Amino acid sequence: MSEIEGLARKTVFSINPYIPGKPIEEVEREYGITSVIKMASNENPLGPSPLALQALKDSIDTVHIYPDGNCYYLKQELAANLGCTEDQLIIGNGSDEVLKLLAETFLNPGDEIIFAQPTFSEYEFVCRVMDAIPVAVPVTGDFGHDLRAMADRISDRTKIIFICNPNNPTGNIVTGDDLDAFLAKVPERVLVVIDEAYHEYATDPAYPDSLAYVKKGIKLISLRTFAKIYGLAGLRIGYGISSPEIIALINRVKEPFNVNCLAQIAARAALHDFEHLRRSRELVAAGISFLYEAFDRLGLKYVRTQANFVFVDIGVDSRKIFPVLLKEGVIVRTGDIFGLPNYIRVTIGTADQNLRFIQTLERILKLG
Ligand SMILES: *Cc1c(COP(=O)(O)O)cnc(C)c1O
C-alpha cells in the first residue's frame, strides 16, 4: 500500500467500481466502426421528449444562474401528478443520488442493509461507502425476489431493505400480494425502499403502486427517475417519495444545489408529454414481443419482463460473445457482473435495432 493509499479510509478499498455500459463513442473508436447501437443501459431509444428538448432550448441562456435548490415548480407539478404533497418529495441528481442521500441519512457503521442478488449494484455501493454491511439474498429459481428469505435475514442491525421493482437486471416484478405479506413482517424500525426506475413500463395488473403504501402512512420510500422512460438520463434527475418526516431528514444532508437548472426544466416538460410516454410504452411492448418470438425460435430461455430490457440465457459464456457483438456494433450487458455469465441483458431498442441485435446474435451463436 502506497503512502497516499494509507491515508484513505479502509472502506474505500472495499468498494468495487461501478461497471457502466460501454459508451458508443468508445466502441466506435476502438473498433474503427460507425453506427454503433447501445442496448446496454436501458435508455429510451426514442430520445428525450420533444417538449423537454424545446424547453431546454428556450432556457439555455439562464445557466449562469444557480438552480432552485428546492426544485419548487417541479415538486409542485410532481405532487399534483402523484397525488402527494410537496414536502413528501426529494429530488436528486438522478435517483442514484437519492440512494446515496438515504444511506448518508440513515446508515451508521455496522448497520445492515438487505437486497436481492442479483439486483441494481448501487444499493451495495451506497451501503459500503457508509461502512454498513450488505446482506445479499439470492433470488428464487425463477428469478423472483425471495421475500421470505429476505424477511428471515432481518436482524437487530437491519436498517434498510431495498426492493427493486421491476428488478434490474431481470425485469420481473414483486406482486402486490407478496409485497403486502412481506411488509407485514418488517418491523417498524426498518426502512423499506422500493426502487421503481421502470415503473412506467410495467403493465401487469399484479404490479403494486408503492405510492399507495406511502399514502397509507407505511414507512417506505419510493424511488423514481426521469432517466428511463422520460429519456433524460444524461441530465441526471430522479426523485423519492416518502413521509414528510423522512424527507425532512434527507434534506439535512442534501447539497444545496444538487439538481441543475436544465434538468429541472426538462423534467417538468417531460412530465406532461403524454404522447412521448405513450410512444415509448408502445415501442417497448412491440420490442418485447419481437424479442420473445426470436428467442423462442432460437431456443433461448429468458425472464419475462415488465421493464424495457430482457435478461436472456444465451447458453454460452457471454464474455466470449460480447467482443464479437461489439465488433458488429452492438453493445449489451454481460451477465457475469450479475453473477450469471451465460446471460445477457439487452435493452429494447427501435424495431431496426432489435432486428439488428437478433440477426447479429443468431449469426454469432451459429458460428460458435
Ligand atoms: C437506471 C436505474 C436507476 C438510476 O437512475 P438515475 O435516475 O439515472 O440515477 C436506479 N435504479 C435502477 C434499478 C436503475 O436501473
Coordinates of C-alpha atoms and ligand atoms in Angstrom, one line a residue:
M1 CA 0.0 0.0 0.0
S2 CA 1.4 3.4 -1.0
E3 CA 1.7 6.3 1.4
I4 CA -1.3 8.0 -0.3
E5 CA -3.4 4.8 -0.2
G6 CA -2.6 4.6 3.5
L7 CA -4.4 8.0 4.0
A8 CA -7.7 6.7 2.5
R9 CA -10.5 5.3 4.6
K10 CA -10.2 1.5 4.7
T11 CA -13.7 1.4 3.3
V12 CA -12.6 2.8 0.0
F13 CA -10.8 -0.4 -0.8
S14 CA -14.0 -2.5 -0.2
I15 CA -15.8 -0.7 -2.9
N16 CA -15.9 -2.3 -6.4
P17 CA -16.0 0.4 -9.1
Y18 CA -19.4 0.6 -11.0
I19 CA -19.2 -1.1 -14.4
P20 CA -21.1 1.2 -16.8
G21 CA -22.5 0.2 -20.2
K22 CA -19.8 0.9 -22.8
P23 CA -20.2 4.3 -24.4
I24 CA -21.0 4.4 -28.2
E25 CA -18.0 6.7 -28.9
E26 CA -15.6 4.3 -27.2
V27 CA -16.7 1.3 -29.2
E28 CA -16.6 3.3 -32.5
R29 CA -13.0 4.5 -31.6
E30 CA -11.7 1.1 -30.5
Y31 CA -13.2 -0.9 -33.4
G32 CA -12.9 1.8 -36.1
I33 CA -16.6 1.4 -37.0
T34 CA -19.7 3.7 -37.1
S35 CA -23.4 3.4 -36.5
V36 CA -22.9 1.5 -33.2
I37 CA -26.1 0.9 -31.3
K38 CA -26.3 0.9 -27.5
M39 CA -28.7 -1.6 -25.9
A40 CA -26.8 -1.7 -22.6
S41 CA -28.2 1.0 -20.2
N42 CA -32.0 0.9 -20.5
E43 CA -32.1 4.3 -22.1
N44 CA -35.1 5.4 -24.3
P45 CA -34.2 4.8 -27.9
L46 CA -36.8 7.4 -28.9
G47 CA -34.6 10.0 -27.2
P48 CA -35.9 12.8 -24.9
S49 CA -39.4 14.1 -25.0
P50 CA -39.6 16.8 -27.8
L51 CA -41.4 19.1 -25.3
A52 CA -38.4 18.7 -23.0
L53 CA -36.0 19.5 -25.8
Q54 CA -37.9 22.6 -26.7
A55 CA -38.0 23.8 -23.1
L56 CA -34.2 23.2 -22.9
K57 CA -33.6 25.3 -26.0
D58 CA -35.8 28.1 -24.6
S59 CA -33.9 28.3 -21.3
I60 CA -30.3 27.5 -22.2
D61 CA -29.3 31.2 -21.7
T62 CA -30.2 31.0 -18.0
V63 CA -27.3 28.7 -17.0
H64 CA -25.3 31.5 -15.3
I65 CA -27.9 31.5 -12.5
Y66 CA -27.8 28.9 -9.7
P67 CA -30.7 26.5 -9.9
D68 CA -33.6 26.5 -7.4
G69 CA -32.2 24.2 -4.7
N70 CA -35.7 23.3 -3.6
C71 CA -37.0 22.4 -7.1
Y72 CA -40.2 24.4 -6.3
Y73 CA -42.0 24.2 -9.6
L74 CA -41.1 20.6 -10.3
K75 CA -42.2 19.5 -6.9
Q76 CA -45.5 21.3 -7.3
E77 CA -46.1 19.6 -10.6
L78 CA -45.0 16.2 -9.4
A79 CA -47.1 16.4 -6.3
A80 CA -50.2 17.2 -8.4
N81 CA -49.3 14.4 -10.7
L82 CA -48.7 11.8 -8.0
G83 CA -51.4 12.9 -5.5
C84 CA -49.0 13.7 -2.7
T85 CA -47.7 16.9 -1.1
E86 CA -44.5 18.8 -2.0
D87 CA -42.9 18.0 1.4
Q88 CA -43.2 14.3 0.5
L89 CA -40.7 14.7 -2.3
I90 CA -36.9 14.7 -2.6
I91 CA -35.4 15.5 -6.0
G92 CA -31.9 14.2 -6.7
N93 CA -29.1 14.3 -9.3
G94 CA -30.5 11.0 -10.6
S95 CA -32.2 8.5 -8.3
D96 CA -28.6 7.3 -7.7
E97 CA -28.1 10.5 -5.7
V98 CA -31.3 9.8 -3.7
L99 CA -29.9 6.4 -2.8
K100 CA -26.7 7.9 -1.6
L101 CA -28.6 10.6 0.4
L102 CA -30.7 7.8 2.0
A103 CA -27.5 6.0 3.0
E104 CA -25.9 9.2 4.4
T105 CA -29.1 10.0 6.4
F106 CA -29.7 6.6 7.9
L107 CA -26.7 4.3 7.9
N108 CA -24.3 4.1 10.8
P109 CA -21.2 1.9 10.6
G110 CA -22.2 -1.7 11.2
D111 CA -25.9 -1.3 10.2
E112 CA -27.1 -3.9 7.8
I113 CA -29.0 -3.5 4.6
I114 CA -30.8 -6.3 2.7
F115 CA -31.3 -6.6 -1.0
A116 CA -31.7 -9.3 -3.7
Q117 CA -28.9 -11.0 -5.6
P118 CA -28.8 -10.1 -8.5
T119 CA -30.1 -6.6 -8.4
F120 CA -29.1 -3.0 -9.1
S121 CA -25.5 -2.6 -7.8
E122 CA -25.9 0.9 -6.3
Y123 CA -27.6 -0.4 -3.1
E124 CA -24.4 -2.3 -2.1
F125 CA -22.3 0.6 -3.2
V126 CA -24.0 3.3 -1.1
C127 CA -24.0 0.9 1.9
R128 CA -20.3 0.2 1.7
V129 CA -19.5 4.0 1.4
M130 CA -21.2 4.3 4.8
D131 CA -19.4 1.3 6.4
A132 CA -22.7 -0.5 6.6
I133 CA -22.9 -4.3 6.0
P134 CA -24.6 -5.6 2.8
V135 CA -26.7 -8.7 3.1
A136 CA -27.4 -10.1 -0.3
V137 CA -30.3 -12.7 -0.6
P138 CA -30.2 -14.9 -3.7
V139 CA -33.4 -14.7 -5.9
T140 CA -35.6 -17.7 -6.2
G141 CA -35.3 -20.3 -9.0
D142 CA -37.5 -18.3 -11.3
F143 CA -35.5 -15.1 -10.5
G144 CA -38.1 -13.5 -8.2
H145 CA -37.2 -11.6 -5.0
D146 CA -37.1 -14.3 -2.3
L147 CA -39.1 -12.2 0.2
R148 CA -39.5 -15.0 2.7
A149 CA -35.7 -15.4 2.9
M150 CA -35.2 -11.6 3.0
A151 CA -37.6 -11.4 5.9
D152 CA -35.7 -14.2 7.6
R153 CA -32.5 -12.2 7.3
I154 CA -33.8 -9.2 9.2
S155 CA -31.7 -8.7 12.4
D156 CA -31.5 -6.1 15.2
R157 CA -29.0 -4.3 13.0
T158 CA -31.1 -4.2 9.8
K159 CA -31.7 -0.6 8.8
I160 CA -32.8 -0.6 5.2
I161 CA -34.3 -3.2 2.8
F162 CA -34.1 -2.4 -0.9
I163 CA -36.6 -3.9 -3.3
C164 CA -36.1 -3.2 -7.0
N165 CA -39.5 -3.4 -8.7
P166 CA -39.3 -4.3 -11.6
N167 CA -35.9 -5.8 -10.8
N168 CA -32.8 -4.8 -12.7
P169 CA -31.3 -7.0 -14.4
T170 CA -34.2 -9.5 -14.7
G171 CA -37.2 -7.2 -15.4
N172 CA -39.7 -9.3 -13.3
I173 CA -41.8 -7.9 -10.5
V174 CA -42.8 -8.4 -6.9
T175 CA -46.6 -8.6 -6.9
G176 CA -48.8 -6.5 -4.6
D177 CA -49.9 -9.6 -2.6
D178 CA -46.3 -10.7 -2.0
L179 CA -45.3 -7.2 -1.0
D180 CA -48.3 -6.9 1.4
A181 CA -47.3 -10.2 3.1
F182 CA -43.6 -9.1 3.3
L183 CA -44.3 -5.6 4.7
A184 CA -46.5 -7.2 7.4
K185 CA -43.3 -9.0 8.7
V186 CA -41.0 -5.9 8.6
P187 CA -40.5 -4.3 12.0
E188 CA -41.4 -0.6 12.4
R189 CA -37.8 0.5 12.8
V190 CA -36.7 -0.9 9.4
L191 CA -37.0 1.3 6.3
V192 CA -38.2 -0.2 3.0
V193 CA -37.0 1.4 -0.2
I194 CA -38.9 0.4 -3.4
D195 CA -36.9 1.4 -6.5
E196 CA -39.3 1.9 -9.3
A197 CA -37.0 3.1 -12.1
Y198 CA -39.0 1.2 -14.6
H199 CA -42.4 1.8 -13.0
E200 CA -43.9 3.5 -16.1
Y201 CA -43.3 0.4 -18.3
A202 CA -45.0 -2.2 -16.0
T203 CA -48.3 -3.4 -17.3
D204 CA -49.0 -6.5 -15.2
P205 CA -52.2 -5.8 -13.1
A206 CA -50.4 -7.5 -10.1
Y207 CA -47.7 -4.8 -10.1
P208 CA -48.2 -2.8 -6.9
D209 CA -48.2 1.0 -6.8
S210 CA -45.8 1.7 -3.9
L211 CA -47.2 5.2 -3.5
A212 CA -50.4 3.7 -2.1
Y213 CA -48.3 2.4 0.8
V214 CA -46.7 5.8 1.4
K215 CA -50.1 7.4 1.4
K216 CA -51.3 4.9 3.9
G217 CA -48.5 6.0 6.2
I218 CA -46.4 2.9 5.9
K219 CA -42.7 3.8 6.5
L220 CA -41.5 3.3 2.9
I221 CA -39.6 5.3 0.3
S222 CA -40.5 5.0 -3.4
L223 CA -37.8 6.0 -5.9
R224 CA -38.5 7.0 -9.5
T225 CA -36.4 8.6 -12.2
F226 CA -36.5 10.8 -15.4
A227 CA -33.6 8.8 -16.8
K228 CA -35.5 5.8 -18.2
I229 CA -38.9 6.3 -19.9
Y230 CA -38.6 10.1 -19.9
G231 CA -35.3 9.8 -21.8
L232 CA -33.3 12.3 -19.7
A233 CA -30.5 10.0 -18.4
G234 CA -27.8 12.5 -19.4
L235 CA -29.3 15.4 -17.4
R236 CA -29.4 13.3 -14.1
I237 CA -32.7 13.8 -12.3
G238 CA -34.7 11.4 -10.2
Y239 CA -36.8 11.6 -7.1
G240 CA -38.0 9.9 -3.9
I241 CA -41.5 9.9 -2.3
S242 CA -42.0 9.3 1.4
S243 CA -43.4 10.8 4.6
P244 CA -42.6 14.5 5.3
E245 CA -40.6 13.4 8.4
I246 CA -38.3 11.1 6.3
I247 CA -37.9 13.7 3.6
A248 CA -37.0 16.4 6.1
L249 CA -34.2 14.2 7.5
I250 CA -32.8 13.5 4.0
N251 CA -32.9 17.2 3.2
R252 CA -30.4 17.8 6.0
V253 CA -27.6 16.0 4.1
K254 CA -28.5 17.2 0.6
E255 CA -26.2 19.6 -1.2
P256 CA -27.9 23.0 -1.6
F257 CA -27.8 23.0 -5.5
N258 CA -27.9 19.2 -6.2
V259 CA -30.2 19.3 -9.3
N260 CA -29.1 21.5 -12.2
C261 CA -31.5 24.0 -13.7
L262 CA -31.7 22.4 -17.1
A263 CA -32.7 19.1 -15.6
Q264 CA -35.5 20.7 -13.6
I265 CA -36.8 22.5 -16.7
A266 CA -36.6 19.3 -18.9
A267 CA -38.2 17.1 -16.2
R268 CA -41.2 19.5 -15.9
A269 CA -41.8 19.5 -19.6
A270 CA -41.3 15.7 -20.0
L271 CA -43.8 15.1 -17.2
H272 CA -46.6 16.5 -19.3
D273 CA -45.5 14.9 -22.6
F274 CA -48.1 12.1 -22.6
E275 CA -47.6 11.5 -26.3
H276 CA -43.9 10.7 -25.8
L277 CA -44.8 8.4 -22.9
R278 CA -47.4 6.6 -25.0
R279 CA -45.0 6.1 -27.9
S280 CA -42.3 4.9 -25.6
R281 CA -44.5 2.3 -24.0
E282 CA -45.8 1.1 -27.4
L283 CA -42.3 0.8 -28.7
V284 CA -41.2 -1.3 -25.8
A285 CA -44.3 -3.5 -25.9
A286 CA -43.7 -4.3 -29.6
G287 CA -40.0 -4.8 -29.0
I288 CA -40.6 -7.3 -26.2
S289 CA -43.0 -9.3 -28.4
F290 CA -40.4 -9.3 -31.2
L291 CA -37.6 -10.4 -28.9
Y292 CA -39.7 -13.1 -27.2
E293 CA -40.6 -14.6 -30.6
A294 CA -37.0 -14.5 -31.7
F295 CA -35.6 -16.1 -28.5
D296 CA -38.3 -18.8 -28.7
R297 CA -37.3 -19.5 -32.3
L298 CA -33.6 -19.7 -31.3
G299 CA -34.5 -21.9 -28.3
L300 CA -33.1 -19.3 -25.8
K301 CA -34.6 -19.1 -22.3
Y302 CA -35.4 -15.6 -20.9
V303 CA -37.1 -14.0 -17.9
R304 CA -40.5 -12.4 -18.7
T305 CA -40.0 -8.7 -18.3
Q306 CA -42.1 -5.7 -17.0
A307 CA -39.4 -3.3 -17.9
N308 CA -37.6 -2.1 -21.1
F309 CA -34.9 -4.8 -21.1
V310 CA -34.8 -8.6 -21.3
F311 CA -32.5 -11.0 -19.4
V312 CA -31.8 -13.9 -21.7
D313 CA -29.7 -17.1 -21.3
I314 CA -27.6 -17.4 -24.5
G315 CA -26.3 -20.8 -23.4
V316 CA -22.6 -19.8 -23.6
D317 CA -20.3 -17.5 -21.6
S318 CA -21.5 -14.0 -22.6
R319 CA -18.0 -12.7 -22.1
K320 CA -16.9 -14.6 -25.2
I321 CA -19.8 -13.3 -27.3
F322 CA -19.6 -9.7 -26.0
P323 CA -16.5 -8.6 -28.0
V324 CA -17.9 -10.2 -31.2
L325 CA -21.1 -8.2 -30.7
L326 CA -19.1 -5.1 -30.1
K327 CA -17.2 -5.6 -33.4
E328 CA -20.5 -5.8 -35.1
G329 CA -21.5 -2.5 -33.4
V330 CA -24.0 -3.9 -30.8
I331 CA -23.5 -3.0 -27.1
V332 CA -25.3 -5.1 -24.5
R333 CA -24.6 -6.0 -20.9
T334 CA -23.0 -9.3 -20.0
G335 CA -24.4 -11.3 -17.1
D336 CA -21.1 -12.0 -15.3
I337 CA -21.4 -8.7 -13.4
F338 CA -24.7 -10.1 -12.0
G339 CA -23.1 -13.5 -11.3
L340 CA -24.8 -15.2 -14.3
P341 CA -22.2 -15.3 -17.1
N342 CA -24.4 -17.2 -19.5
Y343 CA -26.9 -14.4 -19.6
I344 CA -27.0 -11.0 -21.3
R345 CA -29.3 -8.1 -20.5
V346 CA -30.5 -6.3 -23.6
T347 CA -32.4 -3.0 -23.7
I348 CA -35.4 -2.9 -26.0
G349 CA -34.4 -0.7 -28.9
T350 CA -36.2 0.6 -32.0
A351 CA -37.6 -2.1 -34.4
D352 CA -34.4 -1.7 -36.5
Q353 CA -32.1 -2.1 -33.6
N354 CA -33.9 -5.1 -32.2
L355 CA -33.7 -6.8 -35.6
R356 CA -30.0 -6.0 -36.0
F357 CA -29.3 -7.3 -32.5
I358 CA -31.1 -10.6 -33.2
Q359 CA -29.6 -11.1 -36.6
T360 CA -26.1 -10.5 -35.2
L361 CA -26.6 -12.7 -32.1
E362 CA -28.0 -15.5 -34.3
R363 CA -25.0 -15.4 -36.7
I364 CA -22.5 -15.4 -33.8
L365 CA -24.2 -18.2 -31.9
K366 CA -24.4 -20.4 -35.1
L367 CA -20.7 -19.8 -35.8
G368 CA -19.8 -20.6 -32.1
Ligands
LIG1 C1 -31.2 3.2 -14.0 C2 -31.5 2.9 -12.6 C3 -31.5 3.8 -11.6 C4 -30.7 5.1 -11.7 O1 -31.4 6.1 -12.2 P1 -30.8 7.6 -12.3 O2 -32.0 8.4 -12.0 O3 -30.3 7.7 -13.7 O4 -29.8 7.7 -11.2 C5 -32.0 3.5 -10.3 N1 -32.4 2.3 -10.1 C6 -32.5 1.3 -11.1 C7 -33.0 0.0 -10.7 C8 -32.0 1.6 -12.3 O5 -32.0 0.6 -13.3

